[in-house]
Coordinates of C-alpha atoms and ligand atoms in Angstrom, one line a residue:
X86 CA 0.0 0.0 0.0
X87 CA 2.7 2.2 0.9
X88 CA 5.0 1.9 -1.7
X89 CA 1.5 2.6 -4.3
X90 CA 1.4 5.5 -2.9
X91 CA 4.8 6.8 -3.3
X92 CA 4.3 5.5 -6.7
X93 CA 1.4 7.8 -7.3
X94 CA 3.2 11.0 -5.2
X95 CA 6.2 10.3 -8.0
X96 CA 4.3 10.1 -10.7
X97 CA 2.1 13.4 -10.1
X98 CA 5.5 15.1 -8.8
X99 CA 6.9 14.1 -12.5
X100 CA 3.5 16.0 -14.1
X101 CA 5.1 18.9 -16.1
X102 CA 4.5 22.0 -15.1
X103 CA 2.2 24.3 -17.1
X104 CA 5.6 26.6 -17.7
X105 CA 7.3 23.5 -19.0
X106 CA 4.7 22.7 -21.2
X107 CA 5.3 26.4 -22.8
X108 CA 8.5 25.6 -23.6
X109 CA 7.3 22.9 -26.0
X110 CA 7.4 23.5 -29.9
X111 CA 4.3 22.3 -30.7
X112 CA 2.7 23.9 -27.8
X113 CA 4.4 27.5 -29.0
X114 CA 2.6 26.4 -32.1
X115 CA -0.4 26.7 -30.6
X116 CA 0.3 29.7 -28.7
X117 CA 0.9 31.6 -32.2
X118 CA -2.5 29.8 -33.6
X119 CA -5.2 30.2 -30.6
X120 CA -3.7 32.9 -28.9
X121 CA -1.7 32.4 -25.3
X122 CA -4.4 32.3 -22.7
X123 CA -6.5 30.1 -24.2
X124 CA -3.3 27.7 -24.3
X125 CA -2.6 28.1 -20.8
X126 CA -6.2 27.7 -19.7
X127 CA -6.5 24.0 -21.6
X128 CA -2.6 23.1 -20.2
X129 CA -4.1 23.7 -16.8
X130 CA -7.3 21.8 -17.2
X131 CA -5.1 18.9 -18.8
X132 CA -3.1 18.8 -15.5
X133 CA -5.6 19.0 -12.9
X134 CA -7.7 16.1 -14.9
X135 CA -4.6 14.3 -15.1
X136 CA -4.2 15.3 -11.6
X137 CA -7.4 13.9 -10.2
X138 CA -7.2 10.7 -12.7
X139 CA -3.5 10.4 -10.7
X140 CA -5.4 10.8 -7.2
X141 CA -8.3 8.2 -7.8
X142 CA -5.8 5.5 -8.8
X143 CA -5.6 5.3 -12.4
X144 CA -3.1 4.2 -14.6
X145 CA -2.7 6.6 -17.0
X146 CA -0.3 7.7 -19.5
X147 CA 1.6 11.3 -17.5
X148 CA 5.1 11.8 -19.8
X149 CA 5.5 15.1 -21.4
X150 CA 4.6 14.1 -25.2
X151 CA 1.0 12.5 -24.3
X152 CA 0.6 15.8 -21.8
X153 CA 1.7 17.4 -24.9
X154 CA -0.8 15.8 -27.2
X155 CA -3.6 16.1 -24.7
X156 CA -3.0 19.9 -23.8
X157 CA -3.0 20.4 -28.4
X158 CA -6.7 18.3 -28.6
X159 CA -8.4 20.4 -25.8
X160 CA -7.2 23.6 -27.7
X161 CA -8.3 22.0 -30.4
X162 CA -11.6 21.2 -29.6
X163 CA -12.7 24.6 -28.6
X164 CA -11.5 26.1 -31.8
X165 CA -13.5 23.9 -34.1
X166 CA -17.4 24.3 -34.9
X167 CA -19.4 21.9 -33.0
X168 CA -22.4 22.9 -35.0
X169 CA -20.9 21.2 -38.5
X170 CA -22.5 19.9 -41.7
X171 CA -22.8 16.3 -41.8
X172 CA -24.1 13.9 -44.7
X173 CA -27.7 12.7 -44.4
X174 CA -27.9 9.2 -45.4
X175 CA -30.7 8.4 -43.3
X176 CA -33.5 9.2 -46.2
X177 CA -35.4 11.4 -44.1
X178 CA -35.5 14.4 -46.0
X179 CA -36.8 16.9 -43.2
X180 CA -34.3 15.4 -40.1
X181 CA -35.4 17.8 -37.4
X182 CA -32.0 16.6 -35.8
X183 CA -30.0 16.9 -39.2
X184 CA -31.5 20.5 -39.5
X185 CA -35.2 20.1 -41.2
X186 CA -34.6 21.9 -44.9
X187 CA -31.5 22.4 -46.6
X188 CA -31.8 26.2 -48.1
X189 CA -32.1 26.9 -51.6
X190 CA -29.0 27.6 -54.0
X191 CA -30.7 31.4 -54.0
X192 CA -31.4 31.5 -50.5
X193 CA -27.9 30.0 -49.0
X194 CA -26.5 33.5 -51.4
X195 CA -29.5 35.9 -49.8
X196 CA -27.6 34.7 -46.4
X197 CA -24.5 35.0 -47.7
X198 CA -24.6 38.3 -48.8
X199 CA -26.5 39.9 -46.1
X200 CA -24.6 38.6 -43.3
X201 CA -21.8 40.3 -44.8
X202 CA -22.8 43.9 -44.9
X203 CA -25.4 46.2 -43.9
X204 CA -29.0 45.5 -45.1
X205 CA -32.3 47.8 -45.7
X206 CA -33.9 45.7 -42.4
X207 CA -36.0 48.1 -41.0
X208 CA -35.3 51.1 -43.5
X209 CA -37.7 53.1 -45.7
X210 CA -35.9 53.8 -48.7
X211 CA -38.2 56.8 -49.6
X212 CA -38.1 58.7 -46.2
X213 CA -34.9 57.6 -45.1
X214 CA -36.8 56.5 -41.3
X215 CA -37.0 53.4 -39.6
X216 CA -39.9 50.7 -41.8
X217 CA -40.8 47.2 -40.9
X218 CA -38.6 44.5 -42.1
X219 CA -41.9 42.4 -42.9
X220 CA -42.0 44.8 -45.5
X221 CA -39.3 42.4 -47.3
X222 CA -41.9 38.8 -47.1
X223 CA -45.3 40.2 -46.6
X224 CA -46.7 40.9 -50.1
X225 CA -45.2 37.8 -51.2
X226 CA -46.7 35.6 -48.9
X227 CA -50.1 37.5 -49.3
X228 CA -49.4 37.1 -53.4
X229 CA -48.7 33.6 -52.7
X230 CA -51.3 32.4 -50.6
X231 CA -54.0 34.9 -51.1
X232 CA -53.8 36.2 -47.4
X233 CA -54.9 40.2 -46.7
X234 CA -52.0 40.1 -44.7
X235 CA -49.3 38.3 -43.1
X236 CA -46.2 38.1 -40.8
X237 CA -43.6 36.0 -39.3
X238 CA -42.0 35.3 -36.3
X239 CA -39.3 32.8 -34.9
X240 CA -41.0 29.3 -35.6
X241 CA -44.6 27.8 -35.7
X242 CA -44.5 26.6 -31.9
X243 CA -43.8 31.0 -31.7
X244 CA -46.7 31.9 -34.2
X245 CA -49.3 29.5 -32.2
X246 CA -48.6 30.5 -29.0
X247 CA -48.2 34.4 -30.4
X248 CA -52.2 34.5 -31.9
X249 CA -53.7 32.0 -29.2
X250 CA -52.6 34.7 -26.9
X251 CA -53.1 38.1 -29.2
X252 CA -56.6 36.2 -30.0
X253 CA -57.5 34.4 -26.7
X254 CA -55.9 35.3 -23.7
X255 CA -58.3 35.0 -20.3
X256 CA -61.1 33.6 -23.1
X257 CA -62.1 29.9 -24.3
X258 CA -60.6 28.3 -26.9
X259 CA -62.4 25.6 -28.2
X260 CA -60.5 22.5 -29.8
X261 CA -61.2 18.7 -30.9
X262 CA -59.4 16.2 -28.7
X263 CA -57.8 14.5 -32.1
X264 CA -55.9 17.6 -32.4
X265 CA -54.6 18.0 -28.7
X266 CA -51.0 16.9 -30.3
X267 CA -47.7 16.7 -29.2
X268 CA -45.1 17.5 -31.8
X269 CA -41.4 16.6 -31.7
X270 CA -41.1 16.1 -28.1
X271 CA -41.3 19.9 -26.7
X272 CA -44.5 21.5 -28.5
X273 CA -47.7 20.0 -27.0
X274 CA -50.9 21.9 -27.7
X275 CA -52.6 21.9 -24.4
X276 CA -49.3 23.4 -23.2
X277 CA -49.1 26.1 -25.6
X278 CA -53.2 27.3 -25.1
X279 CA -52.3 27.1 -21.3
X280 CA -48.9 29.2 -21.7
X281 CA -51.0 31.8 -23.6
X282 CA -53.5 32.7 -20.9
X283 CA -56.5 31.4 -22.8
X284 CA -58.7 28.1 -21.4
X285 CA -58.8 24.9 -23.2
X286 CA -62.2 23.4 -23.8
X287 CA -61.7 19.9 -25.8
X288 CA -64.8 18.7 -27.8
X289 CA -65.6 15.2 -29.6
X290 CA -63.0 12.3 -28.7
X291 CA -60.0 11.0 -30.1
X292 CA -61.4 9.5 -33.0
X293 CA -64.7 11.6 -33.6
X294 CA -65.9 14.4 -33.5
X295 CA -68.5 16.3 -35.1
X296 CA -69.9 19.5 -36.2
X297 CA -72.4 19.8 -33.3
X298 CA -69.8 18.9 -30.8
X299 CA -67.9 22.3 -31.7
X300 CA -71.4 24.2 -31.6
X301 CA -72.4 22.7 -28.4
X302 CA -69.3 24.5 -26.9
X303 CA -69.4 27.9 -28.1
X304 CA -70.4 30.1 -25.3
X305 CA -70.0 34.3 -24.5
X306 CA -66.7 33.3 -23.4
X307 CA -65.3 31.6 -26.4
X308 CA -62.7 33.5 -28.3
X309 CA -61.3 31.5 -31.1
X310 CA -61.0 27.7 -32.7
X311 CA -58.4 25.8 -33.0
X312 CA -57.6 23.3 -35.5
X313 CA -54.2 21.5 -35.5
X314 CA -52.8 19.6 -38.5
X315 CA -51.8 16.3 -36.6
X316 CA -48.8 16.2 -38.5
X317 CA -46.8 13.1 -36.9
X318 CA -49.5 10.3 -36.5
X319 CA -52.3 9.5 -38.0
X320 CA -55.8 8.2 -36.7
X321 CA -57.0 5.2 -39.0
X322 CA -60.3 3.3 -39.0
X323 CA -63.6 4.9 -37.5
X324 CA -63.1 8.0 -37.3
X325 CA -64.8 11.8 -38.1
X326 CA -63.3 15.4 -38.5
X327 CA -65.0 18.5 -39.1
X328 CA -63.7 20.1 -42.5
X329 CA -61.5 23.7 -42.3
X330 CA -64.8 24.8 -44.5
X331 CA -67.1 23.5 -42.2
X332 CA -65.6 24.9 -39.1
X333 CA -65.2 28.2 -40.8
X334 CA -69.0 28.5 -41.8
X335 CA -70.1 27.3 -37.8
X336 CA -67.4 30.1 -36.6
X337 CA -68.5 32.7 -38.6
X338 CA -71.9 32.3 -37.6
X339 CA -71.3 33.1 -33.9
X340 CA -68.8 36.2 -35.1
X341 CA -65.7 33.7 -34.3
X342 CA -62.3 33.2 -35.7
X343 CA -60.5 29.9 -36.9
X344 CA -57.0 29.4 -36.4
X345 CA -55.4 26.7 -38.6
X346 CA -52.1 25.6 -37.5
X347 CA -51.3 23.5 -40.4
X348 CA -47.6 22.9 -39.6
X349 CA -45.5 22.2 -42.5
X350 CA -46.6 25.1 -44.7
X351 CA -47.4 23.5 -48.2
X352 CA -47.7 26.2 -51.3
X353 CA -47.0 23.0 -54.2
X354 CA -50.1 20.5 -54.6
X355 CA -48.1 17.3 -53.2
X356 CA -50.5 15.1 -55.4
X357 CA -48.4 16.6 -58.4
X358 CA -45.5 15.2 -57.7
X359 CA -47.2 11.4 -56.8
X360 CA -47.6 12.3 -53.2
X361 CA -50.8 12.1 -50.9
X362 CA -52.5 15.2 -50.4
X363 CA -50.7 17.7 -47.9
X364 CA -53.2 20.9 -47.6
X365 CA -51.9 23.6 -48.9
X366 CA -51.6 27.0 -47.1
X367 CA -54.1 28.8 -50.2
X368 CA -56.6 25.9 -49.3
X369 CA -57.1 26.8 -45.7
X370 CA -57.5 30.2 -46.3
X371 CA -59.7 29.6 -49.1
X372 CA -61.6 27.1 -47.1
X373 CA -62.6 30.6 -44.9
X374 CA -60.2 29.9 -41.6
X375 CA -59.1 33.6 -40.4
X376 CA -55.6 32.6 -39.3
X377 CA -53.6 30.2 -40.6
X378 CA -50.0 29.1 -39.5
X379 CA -47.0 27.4 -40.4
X380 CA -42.8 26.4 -40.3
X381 CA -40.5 27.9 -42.6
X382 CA -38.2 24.9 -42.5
X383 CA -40.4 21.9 -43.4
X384 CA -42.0 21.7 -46.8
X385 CA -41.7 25.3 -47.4
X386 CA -37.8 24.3 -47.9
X387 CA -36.7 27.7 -46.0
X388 CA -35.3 29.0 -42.9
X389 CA -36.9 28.5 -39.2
X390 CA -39.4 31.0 -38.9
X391 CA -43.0 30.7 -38.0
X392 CA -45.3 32.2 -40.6
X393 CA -48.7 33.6 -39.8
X394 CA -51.2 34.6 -42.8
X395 CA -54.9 35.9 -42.6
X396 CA -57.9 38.2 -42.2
X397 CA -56.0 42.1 -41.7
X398 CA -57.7 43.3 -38.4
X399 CA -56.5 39.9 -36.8
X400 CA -53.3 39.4 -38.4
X401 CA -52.6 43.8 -37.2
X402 CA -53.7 42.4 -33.5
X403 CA -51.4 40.0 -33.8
X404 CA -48.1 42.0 -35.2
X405 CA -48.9 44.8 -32.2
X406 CA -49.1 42.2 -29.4
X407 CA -45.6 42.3 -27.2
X408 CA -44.7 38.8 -28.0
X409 CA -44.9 40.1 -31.5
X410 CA -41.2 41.8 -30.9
X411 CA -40.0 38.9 -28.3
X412 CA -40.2 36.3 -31.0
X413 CA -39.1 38.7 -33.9
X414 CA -36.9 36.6 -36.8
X415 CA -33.6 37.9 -37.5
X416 CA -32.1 39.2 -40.7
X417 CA -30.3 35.7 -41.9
X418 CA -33.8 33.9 -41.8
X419 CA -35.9 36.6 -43.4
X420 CA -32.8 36.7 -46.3
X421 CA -33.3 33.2 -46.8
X422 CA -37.6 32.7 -46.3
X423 CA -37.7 36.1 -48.9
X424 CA -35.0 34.3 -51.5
X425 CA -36.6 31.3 -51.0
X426 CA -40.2 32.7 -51.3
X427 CA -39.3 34.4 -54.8
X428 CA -38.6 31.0 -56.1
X429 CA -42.1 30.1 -55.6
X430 CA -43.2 33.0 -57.8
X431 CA -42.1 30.3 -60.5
X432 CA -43.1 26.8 -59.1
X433 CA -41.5 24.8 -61.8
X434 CA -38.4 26.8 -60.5
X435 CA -39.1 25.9 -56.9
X436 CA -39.5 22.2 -57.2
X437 CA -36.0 22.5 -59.2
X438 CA -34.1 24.5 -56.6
X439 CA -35.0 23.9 -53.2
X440 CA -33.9 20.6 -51.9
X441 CA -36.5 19.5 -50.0
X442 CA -39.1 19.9 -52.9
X443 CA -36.5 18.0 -55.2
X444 CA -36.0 15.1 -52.9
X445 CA -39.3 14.6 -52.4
X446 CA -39.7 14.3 -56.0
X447 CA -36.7 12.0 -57.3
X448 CA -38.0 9.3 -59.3
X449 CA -37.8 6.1 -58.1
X450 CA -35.6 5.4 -61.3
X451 CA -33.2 7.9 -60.6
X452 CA -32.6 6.8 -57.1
X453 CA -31.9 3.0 -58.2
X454 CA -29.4 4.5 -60.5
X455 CA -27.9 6.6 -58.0
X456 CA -27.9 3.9 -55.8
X457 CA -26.1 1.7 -58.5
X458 CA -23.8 3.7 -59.0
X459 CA -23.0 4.6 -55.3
X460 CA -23.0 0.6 -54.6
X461 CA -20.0 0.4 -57.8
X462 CA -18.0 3.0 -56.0
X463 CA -18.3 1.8 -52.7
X464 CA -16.9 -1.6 -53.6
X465 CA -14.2 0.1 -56.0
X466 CA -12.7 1.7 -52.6
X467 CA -13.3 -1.2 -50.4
X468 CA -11.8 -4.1 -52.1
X469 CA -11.7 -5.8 -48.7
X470 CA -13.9 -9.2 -49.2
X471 CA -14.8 -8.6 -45.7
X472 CA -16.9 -6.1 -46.6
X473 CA -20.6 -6.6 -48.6
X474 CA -22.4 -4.4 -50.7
X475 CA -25.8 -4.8 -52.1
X476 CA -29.1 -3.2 -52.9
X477 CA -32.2 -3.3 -51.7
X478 CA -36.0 -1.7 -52.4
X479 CA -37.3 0.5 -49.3
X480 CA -38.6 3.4 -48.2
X481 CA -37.9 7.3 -47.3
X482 CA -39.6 9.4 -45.1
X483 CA -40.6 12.5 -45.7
X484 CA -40.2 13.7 -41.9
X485 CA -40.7 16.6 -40.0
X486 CA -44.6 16.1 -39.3
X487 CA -45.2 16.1 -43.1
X488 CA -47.5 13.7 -44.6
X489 CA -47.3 11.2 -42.0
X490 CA -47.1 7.6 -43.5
X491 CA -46.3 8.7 -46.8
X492 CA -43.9 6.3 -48.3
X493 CA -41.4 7.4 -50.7
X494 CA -40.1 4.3 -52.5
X495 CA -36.5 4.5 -53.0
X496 CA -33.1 2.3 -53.3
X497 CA -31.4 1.0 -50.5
X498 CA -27.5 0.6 -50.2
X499 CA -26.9 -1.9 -47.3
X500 CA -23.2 -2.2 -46.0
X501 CA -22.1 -5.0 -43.9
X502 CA -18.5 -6.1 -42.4
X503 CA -17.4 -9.4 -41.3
X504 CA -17.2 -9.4 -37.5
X505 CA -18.7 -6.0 -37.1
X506 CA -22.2 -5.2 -35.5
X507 CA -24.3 -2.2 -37.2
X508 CA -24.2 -0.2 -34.3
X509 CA -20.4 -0.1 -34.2
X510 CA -20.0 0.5 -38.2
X511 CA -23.0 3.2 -37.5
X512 CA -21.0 4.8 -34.7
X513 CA -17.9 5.1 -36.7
X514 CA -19.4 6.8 -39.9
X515 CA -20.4 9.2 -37.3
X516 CA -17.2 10.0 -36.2
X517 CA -15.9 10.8 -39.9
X518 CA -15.4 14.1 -41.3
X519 CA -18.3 14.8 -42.6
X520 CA -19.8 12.8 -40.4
X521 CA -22.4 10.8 -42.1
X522 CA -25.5 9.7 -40.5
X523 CA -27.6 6.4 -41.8
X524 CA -30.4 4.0 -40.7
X525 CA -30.0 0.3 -39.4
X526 CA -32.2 -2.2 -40.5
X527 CA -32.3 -5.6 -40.0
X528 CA -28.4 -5.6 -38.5
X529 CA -27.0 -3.8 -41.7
X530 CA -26.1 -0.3 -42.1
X531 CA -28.3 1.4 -44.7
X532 CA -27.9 4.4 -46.6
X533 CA -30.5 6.0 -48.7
X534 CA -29.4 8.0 -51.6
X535 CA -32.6 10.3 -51.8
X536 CA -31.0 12.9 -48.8
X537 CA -27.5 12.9 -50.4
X538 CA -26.5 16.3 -52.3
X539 CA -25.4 16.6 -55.4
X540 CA -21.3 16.2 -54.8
X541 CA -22.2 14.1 -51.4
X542 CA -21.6 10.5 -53.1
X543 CA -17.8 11.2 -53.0
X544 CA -17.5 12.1 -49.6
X545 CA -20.0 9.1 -48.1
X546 CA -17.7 7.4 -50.2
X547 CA -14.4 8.5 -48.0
X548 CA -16.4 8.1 -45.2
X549 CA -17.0 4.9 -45.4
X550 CA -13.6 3.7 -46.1
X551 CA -12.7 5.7 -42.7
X552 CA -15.2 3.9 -41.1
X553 CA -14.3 0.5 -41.7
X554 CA -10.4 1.4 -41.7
X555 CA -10.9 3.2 -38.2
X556 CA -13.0 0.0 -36.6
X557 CA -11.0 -2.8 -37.7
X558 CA -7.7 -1.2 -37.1
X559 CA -5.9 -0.7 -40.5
Ligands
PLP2051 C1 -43.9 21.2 -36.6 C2 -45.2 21.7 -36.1 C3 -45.2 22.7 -35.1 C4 -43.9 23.3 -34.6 O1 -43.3 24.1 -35.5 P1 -41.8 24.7 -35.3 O2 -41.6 25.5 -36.5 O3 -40.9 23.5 -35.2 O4 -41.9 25.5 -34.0 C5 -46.4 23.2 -34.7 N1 -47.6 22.7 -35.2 C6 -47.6 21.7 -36.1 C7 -48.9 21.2 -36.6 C8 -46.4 21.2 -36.6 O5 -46.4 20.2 -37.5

């Protein structure tokens, strides 16, 4: 016992101190890249960690190159993005985790270009005073959509809670219990009505419920209703909803509003490209509901933002409300929802250039041939016969709440090693650069060509030959 702990006393009296470490080349490197304190900071973290490893017992590795080494990674570390762009190989095209929509060519350029300099924001070009940076997206999204008027905010969770409360606060608002949703974890509906200040009342049941059930609950005290696209499940069998046109007609009647949250914010007719039926934002606002709104970054294809179209007097009460300014969008996202906005003005040249729309509508043709050739390649740079290649038919997903249970047929490119689990082969395409992100099924690794940019093949490629260099040690 004794003599392990003079060991231990040695070995941290042998630790280098932090003015040693300085003296190091490599470390003097760093010093000249990263700037001195931030050097010093991680040599001193290094130490004390190596310290406390030292302390508990541990056998671990103190001499001055691995301190070295370990001092250069931390700096390291906290130099380099954490938020990085990865390839998605998982065939959900709108990966709330991989970032929902990837922005148009026109729209990444809008971002680009008014990131780098000062921008007409909040400027009025004729007077010289301070304007409204809706100014840049509202008549488009009224031209679009055929709204009076419009506005946007941070992101759809924002616009809900925003009109519930501008519309509803210390009222009733009146809503069928197949739309109390939860979406993606944090936005549940009941929450939301109950953060804005306004009571819930739930009408019909989970599967049903009718026209009469909404009437039965109007009262003096109701203020709005509430319809909620249930955008990640889907309720099959026996079941009733009241249409956006019905709803509209009952509201109007009693002198009420109808707010739509439709979630992904459709302006294409899905159906056109082979797709179910996704209603469009033009269709509830045609259908007669006062308010509807949406996401930026799901079908729309642009950035986060939470878009709110409708009748002028509500959509003004709205835009005046405080939350209004508390959940105001910054410049970057209304460069890339106006750039990506104008491409709609052209739909042809929307479903061309923004990603999501174009990788909803790959042919099933083009992605066996992409898959093909990504299956040639693959086996080109791993001529190991350990590893297997091969293709197989499956499905994408369009994600992201949108058209749930949609299947997008598509071709799969399964990779298997000899002695390797999927999990671990997963793991390790993670930790490439890129790091590339793919789906396990049935104990292979899959990756689905339909989320891959153009130029991406090439790097999965590298990836991949990392991966399987980096888990069976060669
Ligand atoms: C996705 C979604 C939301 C949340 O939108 P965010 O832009 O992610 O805040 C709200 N309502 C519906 C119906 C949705 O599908």
């Amino acid at each position: 016992m004794r003599g392990y702990t003079e060991d231990r006393q040695s070995v941290l009296r042998q630790l280098p101190a932090v003015s040693r470490l300085l003296q190091e080349e490599q470390v003097q490197q760093a010093v000249a890249l990263h700037g001195r304190e931030l050097v010093v900071e991680c040599a001193r973290e290094v130490l004390e960690q190596l310290r406390e490893q030292l302390r508990r017992g541990e056998v671990v590795p103190a001499d001055l190159p691995t301190v070295v080494q370990r001092v250069l990674q931390r700096v390291q570390r906290w130099r380099t993005p954490s938020l990085r762009r990865v390839l998605n190989a998982t065939g959900v095209v709108l990966h709330t985790g991989l970032g929902r929509a990837v922005l148009a060519e026109a729209a990444q350029r809008a971002v680009a270009e008014i990131a780098a300099g000062h921008s007409m924001l909040e400027i009025d070009r004729e007077t010289g005073e301070r304007g409204d940076r809706m100014e840049h997206v509202r008549d488009l999204l009224c031209r679009l959509t055929g709204a009076e008027d419009a506005t946007v905010v941070n992101n759809n969770a924002g616009a809900v809670l925003l009109a519930v409360t501008a519309l509803a606060r210390g009222k009733e608002v009146i809503i069928s219990r197949g739309q109390l949703v939860e979406i993606g974890g944090a936005f549940r509906m009941p929450d939301i009505i109950a953060q804005s200040g306004a009571r819930l009342v739930e009408v019909g049941t989970t599967n049903r419920t009718r026209l009469s059930d909404y009437e039965r609950a109007i009262t003096s005290e109701t203020a709005l209703i509430l319809r909620c696209h249930p955008s990640n499940f889907r309720i099959v069998g026996f079941t009733e909803e009241v249409s956006p046109a019905e709803l509209a007609a009952l509201a109007h009647r009693y002198q009420l509003p109808v707010l739509d949250d439709v979630g992904s914010g459709c302006l294409v007719n899905t159906e056109l490209f082979g797709l179910e039926h996704e209603p469009t934002l033009q269709e509830s606002l045609q259908s007669g509901c006062d308010v509807v709104t949406c996401s930026g970054d799901k079908l729309l294809g642009a950035s986060q933002a939470g878009i709110i179209l409708g009748r002028k007097e509500l959509v003004q009460n709205i835009r005046r409300h405080p939350l209004h300014r508390a959940l105001r969008v910054d410049k970057l996202t209304l460069a890339a929802l106006e750039a990506t906005l104008r491409l709609y003005l052209h739909p042809e040249e929307a479903i061309r250039e923004i990603p999501t729309l174009r990788a909803l509508t790959t042919s099933a043709a083009a992605l066996r041939r992409r898959a093909q050739q990504l299956k040639r390649r693959l086996q080109r740079a791993l001529p190991d016969d350990r590893v297997t290649v091969r293709l197989r038919e499956g499905v994408s997903e369009v994600g992201g709440g949108s058209l749930p249970g949609q299947q997008l047929p598509t071709t799969l490119v399964c990779l298997r090693v000899d002695g390797l689990g999927a999990t671990e082969l997963a793991h390790a395409l993670r930790w490439q650069e890129p790091a590339v992100f793919a789906r396990i099924e049935q104990d292979e690794v899959v990756l689905d060509p339909r989320t891959l940019l153009p130029g991406e093949e090439e790097l999965l490629v590298q990836a991949v030959r990392g991966a399987v260099q980096s888990v069976s040690g060669r």
